Amino acid sequence: MSRLPFLFIFTGIIGFAWYQAVSLAAFTGWLTGELRGPDGWFHVHLFILGWATMLAMGAVYQLIGVILQSRLYSERLGYVQYAIFTVGLAGLLYGFDQGVIAWIAGSAVLALVGIALFGWNIAVTLIRAARWNAITVSAACAVLYLALTGLSGLAMGLNFATGDWTGLAERLFGAHIWMGTVGWFGLLITGFSYKLLPMFYLAHDYPVKLQAVVLVLWNASVLVGALAFLLDASVWLLWFALLLLTAAIVVYNVHLLQIRRHRHKRNPGSGIRWSLLSSHMLALSAVAMLIYAALYPDRWLQADAVRLAGWLYLAGWVSFTILSYVSKIVPFLWWTSKYGKHAGKPGTPVMADLLKERPVGIGLASIAALHLLLAAGLLTGWETLTGAAGSVLSVCSVAYIVLIGRVFTR
């Protein structure tokens, strides 16, 4: 088994622990402060690139071969891409922390090159295999949106440094966030869930028509939303993008229930059960946000509303889903790599010995409850609650990720 996915996963775990440590040190104050500044950019990019994207890349490198039943185009290119992306990310974070534009600009180019190499490696792998379905098309679209997110981020940096393209920075900023959060993470998680959930539920003969519906609606939402930002269009065009996204999320949840209904394994593990609950909460949040936006079209794009929506989506669904999945993926990968050849021999541990279900369930339940408490603090504007919930959340999150990391010592 290739060691490439482990590099990304292990680095992502370090990024997650680092993010939680700096959030704890700041009493989560950065979240209630000005996000569009060096401190906010540092925390957001550490969370999105250092944790979620880093680990997602590792998952793609591992799962793409399983999905396609073929080899990655170039494992060597994967190692080169890891080095370039990691160095670029480290420099970008240093630039944000120190407020040095030259570091930000140069490192952003490196990070973008890393993203481009990742996109090329996955694209060639997909094209060579030519096995197109909802899973592979979702992955291809997700990688495309990741590349476009990087390009729009670089364009924003150039605009910031030169002062050219007056008025474009705000529009690029909206498209950058929309394509990265909704496009990259949304399509990657939904697409890979079509493979992971049936595998862990041992589900067979479930209907798959809704996968295509989700794919069309989700892509339509990404494109309409990005255009609405870039063209500085009416708020109602952006609301229409939100409507498409909400419809996609609701249909996606219906499909998850279809998979669950056709299961042959009653208990897939705490991580999988919590990932489903997270998706259901996302659907409720999306419907609530859609109604709020229709009733108060002049308020839903204000900083506080966007902050709350971003927290519910990125921390409450994207990050929480990744945390849920790694409780299954990491033990599986490590056991296969270390003990796969010795399966069935005396003294060889079973996969369940690497990570016990009870602490996983307790850890995810604690993180979920604290996510909701923090969201309540953001909703009410109660900074003490936000800070306290965020601090305890950081402690619990570090404890959970240490639990996951200890698998590599088994």
Coordinates of C-alpha atoms in Angstrom, one line a residue:
M1 CA 0.0 0.0 0.0
S2 CA 1.2 3.5 -0.9
R3 CA 2.4 5.7 1.9
L4 CA 1.3 8.9 0.0
P5 CA -2.2 9.1 1.6
F6 CA -0.6 8.7 5.1
L7 CA 1.6 11.8 4.5
F8 CA -1.5 14.0 3.8
I9 CA -3.6 12.4 6.6
F10 CA -0.9 12.8 9.2
T11 CA -0.1 16.3 8.1
G12 CA -3.8 17.1 8.2
I13 CA -4.1 15.8 11.8
I14 CA -1.2 18.1 12.8
G15 CA -2.9 21.0 11.1
F16 CA -6.1 20.3 13.0
A17 CA -4.3 20.1 16.3
W18 CA -2.5 23.3 15.5
Y19 CA -5.7 25.1 14.6
Q20 CA -7.4 24.0 17.8
A21 CA -4.3 25.1 19.8
V22 CA -4.2 28.6 18.4
S23 CA -8.0 28.9 18.7
L24 CA -7.7 27.9 22.4
A25 CA -5.0 30.5 22.9
A26 CA -7.2 33.2 21.5
F27 CA -10.3 32.0 23.5
T28 CA -11.9 31.7 20.0
G29 CA -11.8 35.5 19.8
W30 CA -10.8 35.4 16.2
L31 CA -14.2 34.0 15.2
T32 CA -16.1 36.9 16.7
G33 CA -13.6 39.5 15.5
E34 CA -12.9 40.8 12.0
L35 CA -12.4 37.8 9.7
R36 CA -11.2 39.8 6.8
G37 CA -7.8 40.6 8.2
P38 CA -4.5 38.8 8.7
D39 CA -5.6 37.1 12.0
G40 CA -8.9 35.9 10.4
W41 CA -7.1 34.8 7.2
F42 CA -4.6 32.9 9.2
H43 CA -7.1 30.9 11.2
V44 CA -9.4 30.3 8.2
H45 CA -6.7 29.1 5.9
L46 CA -5.1 26.9 8.6
F47 CA -8.5 25.3 9.1
I48 CA -9.5 25.0 5.5
L49 CA -6.1 24.2 3.8
G50 CA -4.0 22.9 6.7
W51 CA -6.7 20.5 8.0
A52 CA -9.7 19.9 5.8
T53 CA -8.1 20.2 2.3
M54 CA -4.9 18.4 3.4
L55 CA -6.8 15.4 4.7
A56 CA -9.2 15.5 1.8
M57 CA -6.3 15.2 -0.6
G58 CA -5.0 12.2 1.2
A59 CA -8.5 10.6 1.1
V60 CA -8.7 11.3 -2.6
Y61 CA -5.3 9.7 -3.3
Q62 CA -6.4 6.6 -1.3
L63 CA -10.0 6.2 -2.5
I64 CA -9.6 7.1 -6.2
G65 CA -7.8 3.8 -6.8
V66 CA -10.5 1.8 -4.9
I67 CA -13.3 3.6 -6.8
L68 CA -11.7 3.2 -10.2
Q69 CA -9.9 -0.2 -9.6
S70 CA -6.9 1.3 -11.3
R71 CA -3.6 2.9 -10.2
L72 CA -2.9 6.6 -9.7
Y73 CA -1.4 8.3 -12.7
S74 CA 1.8 9.2 -10.9
E75 CA 2.6 8.5 -7.3
R76 CA 5.9 10.3 -7.6
L77 CA 4.0 13.4 -8.8
G78 CA 1.9 13.1 -5.6
Y79 CA 4.9 13.3 -3.4
V80 CA 6.2 16.4 -5.4
Q81 CA 2.7 17.9 -5.1
Y82 CA 2.6 17.3 -1.3
A83 CA 6.0 19.0 -0.8
I84 CA 5.1 22.1 -2.9
F85 CA 1.6 22.5 -1.4
T86 CA 2.9 22.0 2.2
V87 CA 5.7 24.5 1.7
G88 CA 3.3 27.0 0.1
L89 CA 0.8 26.6 2.8
A90 CA 3.4 27.1 5.6
G91 CA 4.7 30.3 3.9
L92 CA 1.1 31.5 3.4
L93 CA 0.3 31.1 7.1
Y94 CA 3.6 32.8 8.0
G95 CA 2.7 35.7 5.7
F96 CA -0.7 36.1 7.3
D97 CA 0.7 35.9 10.8
Q98 CA 3.4 38.5 10.1
G99 CA 1.4 40.6 7.7
V100 CA 4.1 40.3 5.0
I101 CA 2.6 40.7 1.6
A102 CA 5.6 39.3 -0.3
W103 CA 5.4 36.1 1.7
I104 CA 1.6 35.8 1.1
A105 CA 2.0 36.4 -2.7
G106 CA 4.9 34.0 -3.2
S107 CA 3.5 31.3 -1.0
A108 CA 0.1 31.6 -2.6
V109 CA 1.7 30.8 -6.0
L110 CA 3.4 27.8 -4.5
A111 CA 0.2 26.5 -2.9
L112 CA -1.7 27.1 -6.2
V113 CA 1.0 25.1 -8.1
G114 CA 0.5 22.3 -5.6
I115 CA -3.3 22.4 -6.2
A116 CA -2.7 22.4 -9.9
L117 CA -0.5 19.3 -9.7
F118 CA -3.0 17.6 -7.5
G119 CA -5.8 18.4 -10.1
W120 CA -3.6 17.2 -13.0
N121 CA -2.8 13.9 -11.2
I122 CA -6.4 13.1 -10.4
A123 CA -7.7 14.3 -13.8
V124 CA -5.4 12.1 -15.8
T125 CA -6.2 9.2 -13.5
L126 CA -10.0 9.7 -14.0
I127 CA -9.7 10.2 -17.8
R128 CA -7.5 7.1 -18.2
A129 CA -9.9 4.9 -16.2
A130 CA -12.9 6.3 -18.1
R131 CA -15.4 5.0 -15.5
W132 CA -17.8 7.8 -15.2
N133 CA -20.6 7.7 -12.6
A134 CA -21.9 10.0 -9.9
I135 CA -18.9 9.3 -7.7
T136 CA -16.2 10.0 -10.2
V137 CA -18.0 13.0 -11.8
S138 CA -18.5 14.5 -8.3
A139 CA -14.7 14.0 -7.6
A140 CA -13.8 15.6 -10.9
C141 CA -16.0 18.6 -10.4
A142 CA -14.7 19.0 -6.8
V143 CA -11.1 19.1 -8.0
L144 CA -12.0 21.6 -10.7
Y145 CA -13.6 23.9 -8.2
L146 CA -10.6 23.6 -5.9
A147 CA -8.4 24.8 -8.8
L148 CA -10.7 27.7 -9.5
T149 CA -10.8 28.6 -5.8
G150 CA -7.0 28.8 -5.9
L151 CA -7.0 30.9 -9.0
S152 CA -9.6 33.3 -7.6
G153 CA -7.5 33.6 -4.4
L154 CA -4.4 34.4 -6.4
A155 CA -6.3 37.0 -8.4
M156 CA -7.5 38.6 -5.1
G157 CA -3.9 38.7 -3.9
L158 CA -2.7 40.4 -7.1
N159 CA -5.5 42.9 -6.8
F160 CA -4.6 43.6 -3.2
A161 CA -1.0 44.1 -4.0
T162 CA -1.4 46.2 -7.1
G163 CA -4.7 48.0 -6.5
D164 CA -5.8 47.3 -10.0
W165 CA -9.3 46.0 -11.0
T166 CA -11.2 48.4 -8.7
G167 CA -14.3 46.9 -7.3
L168 CA -13.4 43.3 -8.4
A169 CA -11.9 42.2 -5.1
E170 CA -15.2 42.0 -3.3
R171 CA -16.7 39.9 -6.2
L172 CA -13.7 37.6 -6.3
F173 CA -13.9 37.2 -2.6
G174 CA -17.5 35.9 -2.7
A175 CA -16.8 33.6 -5.6
H176 CA -13.6 32.3 -3.9
I177 CA -15.5 31.3 -0.8
W178 CA -18.5 29.9 -2.6
M179 CA -16.5 27.7 -5.0
G180 CA -14.2 26.5 -2.2
T181 CA -16.8 25.7 0.4
V182 CA -19.8 24.6 -1.7
G183 CA -17.9 23.3 -4.8
W184 CA -14.8 21.6 -3.5
F185 CA -15.9 20.3 -0.1
G186 CA -19.6 19.8 -0.9
L187 CA -19.1 17.7 -4.1
L188 CA -16.2 15.7 -2.6
I189 CA -18.0 14.7 0.5
T190 CA -21.3 13.9 -1.2
G191 CA -19.5 11.9 -4.0
F192 CA -17.3 9.9 -1.7
S193 CA -20.2 9.2 0.7
Y194 CA -21.8 7.2 -2.1
K195 CA -18.9 4.8 -1.9
L196 CA -18.1 4.9 1.9
L197 CA -21.6 4.6 3.4
P198 CA -22.7 1.5 1.4
M199 CA -19.3 0.0 2.3
F200 CA -19.6 0.5 6.0
Y201 CA -23.3 -0.3 6.1
L202 CA -22.9 -3.3 3.8
A203 CA -25.7 -1.9 1.7
H204 CA -26.7 -3.6 -1.6
D205 CA -29.3 -3.0 -4.3
Y206 CA -30.1 0.5 -3.2
P207 CA -31.5 3.0 -5.8
V208 CA -28.9 5.4 -7.3
K209 CA -31.0 7.7 -9.4
L210 CA -30.9 10.5 -6.7
Q211 CA -27.1 10.6 -7.0
A212 CA -27.5 12.2 -10.4
V213 CA -30.1 14.6 -9.1
V214 CA -27.8 15.8 -6.3
L215 CA -24.9 16.1 -8.7
V216 CA -26.9 18.4 -11.1
L217 CA -28.5 20.5 -8.4
W218 CA -25.2 20.9 -6.5
N219 CA -23.2 21.9 -9.6
A220 CA -26.0 24.3 -10.6
S221 CA -25.8 25.9 -7.2
V222 CA -22.0 26.4 -7.4
L223 CA -22.2 27.9 -10.9
V224 CA -25.1 30.2 -10.2
G225 CA -23.6 31.3 -6.9
A226 CA -20.2 32.0 -8.4
L227 CA -21.7 34.0 -11.3
A228 CA -23.9 36.0 -8.9
F229 CA -20.8 37.1 -7.0
L230 CA -18.6 37.7 -10.0
L231 CA -21.3 39.8 -11.8
D232 CA -22.4 41.5 -8.6
A233 CA -25.9 40.4 -9.4
S234 CA -29.1 40.9 -7.5
V235 CA -29.3 39.3 -4.1
W236 CA -32.1 37.2 -5.4
L237 CA -29.9 35.4 -7.9
L238 CA -27.7 34.4 -4.9
W239 CA -30.8 33.3 -3.1
F240 CA -31.7 31.1 -6.1
A241 CA -28.2 29.5 -5.7
L242 CA -29.0 28.9 -2.1
L243 CA -32.4 27.4 -3.1
L244 CA -30.6 25.0 -5.5
L245 CA -28.1 24.1 -2.8
T246 CA -30.8 23.5 -0.2
A247 CA -32.7 21.2 -2.7
A248 CA -29.4 19.3 -3.3
I249 CA -28.8 18.8 0.4
V250 CA -32.4 17.6 1.0
V251 CA -32.2 15.2 -1.9
Y252 CA -28.8 14.0 -0.7
N253 CA -30.2 13.3 2.7
V254 CA -33.1 11.3 1.2
H255 CA -30.5 9.2 -0.7
L256 CA -28.5 8.6 2.5
L257 CA -31.7 7.2 4.1
Q258 CA -32.2 5.0 1.1
I259 CA -28.7 3.5 1.6
R260 CA -29.3 3.1 5.3
R261 CA -32.6 1.3 4.5
H262 CA -30.8 -1.3 2.4
R263 CA -28.1 -2.0 5.0
H264 CA -27.1 -5.5 6.0
K265 CA -25.0 -4.3 8.9
R266 CA -27.1 -2.7 11.7
N267 CA -24.3 -0.9 13.4
P268 CA -21.7 0.7 11.0
G269 CA -19.9 2.4 13.9
S270 CA -20.2 5.6 15.8
G271 CA -18.4 7.6 13.1
I272 CA -20.8 6.7 10.3
R273 CA -23.9 7.2 12.5
W274 CA -22.7 10.7 13.5
S275 CA -21.9 11.6 9.9
L276 CA -25.5 10.9 9.0
L277 CA -26.7 13.0 11.9
S278 CA -24.4 15.8 10.7
S279 CA -25.9 15.7 7.2
H280 CA -29.5 15.8 8.6
M281 CA -28.5 18.9 10.7
L282 CA -27.1 20.5 7.6
A283 CA -30.4 20.0 5.8
L284 CA -32.3 21.7 8.6
S285 CA -29.8 24.5 8.8
A286 CA -30.0 25.1 5.0
V287 CA -33.8 25.2 5.0
A288 CA -33.8 27.6 8.0
M289 CA -31.2 29.9 6.2
L290 CA -33.2 29.8 3.0
I291 CA -36.4 31.0 4.8
Y292 CA -34.4 33.6 6.7
A293 CA -32.9 34.9 3.5
A294 CA -36.3 35.1 1.8
L295 CA -37.8 37.0 4.8
Y296 CA -34.8 39.3 5.3
P297 CA -33.0 39.8 2.0
D298 CA -31.1 42.8 3.3
R299 CA -29.7 40.9 6.3
W300 CA -28.6 37.5 5.3
L301 CA -25.4 38.6 3.7
Q302 CA -24.3 40.7 6.7
A303 CA -21.2 39.6 8.6
D304 CA -23.0 38.0 11.5
A305 CA -25.3 35.8 9.4
V306 CA -22.5 34.8 7.1
R307 CA -20.3 33.9 10.1
L308 CA -23.0 31.7 11.6
A309 CA -23.8 30.0 8.2
G310 CA -20.1 29.5 7.6
W311 CA -19.6 27.9 11.0
L312 CA -22.5 25.5 10.6
Y313 CA -21.4 24.4 7.2
L314 CA -17.6 24.3 7.5
A315 CA -17.2 23.2 11.2
G316 CA -20.6 21.6 11.7
W317 CA -20.7 19.6 8.5
V318 CA -17.4 19.5 6.5
S319 CA -15.0 19.2 9.4
F320 CA -17.3 17.1 11.5
T321 CA -17.9 14.7 8.6
I322 CA -14.2 14.3 8.1
L323 CA -13.7 13.7 11.8
S324 CA -16.4 11.0 11.6
Y325 CA -15.0 9.3 8.6
V326 CA -11.4 9.3 9.8
S327 CA -12.5 7.1 12.7
K328 CA -13.2 4.4 10.1
I329 CA -10.7 5.3 7.4
V330 CA -7.5 5.6 9.5
P331 CA -7.8 2.2 11.3
F332 CA -8.7 0.6 8.0
L333 CA -5.7 2.0 6.1
W334 CA -3.2 1.4 9.0
W335 CA -4.4 -2.2 9.6
T336 CA -4.2 -3.0 5.9
S337 CA -0.8 -1.5 5.6
K338 CA 0.7 -3.0 8.7
Y339 CA -1.2 -6.2 9.3
G340 CA -2.9 -7.0 6.0
K341 CA -0.4 -9.7 5.0
H342 CA -0.7 -11.3 8.4
A343 CA -4.4 -11.5 8.6
G344 CA -5.7 -14.7 10.3
K345 CA -2.3 -15.5 11.9
P346 CA -2.0 -15.9 15.7
G347 CA -1.2 -12.6 17.4
T348 CA -2.5 -10.4 14.6
P349 CA -4.9 -7.8 16.0
V350 CA -8.3 -7.3 14.3
M351 CA -9.2 -3.9 13.0
A352 CA -11.5 -3.1 16.0
D353 CA -8.5 -3.4 18.3
L354 CA -6.9 -0.3 16.8
L355 CA -9.7 2.1 17.8
K356 CA -12.4 1.4 20.3
E357 CA -16.0 2.5 19.4
R358 CA -16.9 3.9 22.8
P359 CA -14.3 6.7 23.0
V360 CA -15.1 7.6 19.4
G361 CA -18.8 7.9 20.2
I362 CA -18.1 10.0 23.3
G363 CA -15.7 12.3 21.4
L364 CA -18.0 12.9 18.5
A365 CA -21.0 13.5 20.8
S366 CA -19.0 16.1 22.8
I367 CA -17.8 17.9 19.7
A368 CA -21.3 17.9 18.2
A369 CA -22.8 19.4 21.4
L370 CA -20.1 22.0 21.7
H371 CA -20.5 23.0 18.0
L372 CA -24.2 23.7 18.8
L373 CA -23.3 25.7 21.9
L374 CA -20.8 27.8 19.9
A375 CA -23.4 28.3 17.2
A376 CA -25.9 29.5 19.9
G377 CA -23.3 32.0 21.0
L378 CA -22.8 33.3 17.5
L379 CA -26.6 33.5 16.9
T380 CA -27.2 35.5 20.1
G381 CA -24.0 37.5 20.0
W382 CA -23.0 36.3 23.4
E383 CA -19.3 36.4 23.1
T384 CA -18.7 34.8 26.5
L385 CA -20.6 31.7 25.5
T386 CA -18.9 31.6 22.1
G387 CA -15.5 31.9 23.8
A388 CA -16.2 29.3 26.5
A389 CA -17.8 26.8 24.1
G390 CA -15.0 27.3 21.6
S391 CA -12.3 26.7 24.2
V392 CA -13.8 23.5 25.5
L393 CA -14.4 22.5 21.9
S394 CA -10.7 22.9 21.1
V395 CA -9.7 20.8 24.1
C396 CA -12.2 18.0 23.2
S397 CA -11.1 18.2 19.5
V398 CA -7.5 17.8 20.4
A399 CA -8.3 14.9 22.6
Y400 CA -10.3 13.3 19.8
I401 CA -7.6 13.8 17.1
V402 CA -5.0 12.4 19.5
L403 CA -7.2 9.3 19.8
I404 CA -7.2 9.0 16.1
G405 CA -3.4 9.7 15.8
R406 CA -2.7 6.9 18.3
V407 CA -3.9 4.4 15.8
F408 CA -0.5 4.9 14.0
T409 CA 1.3 3.6 17.1
R410 CA -0.7 0.3 17.3

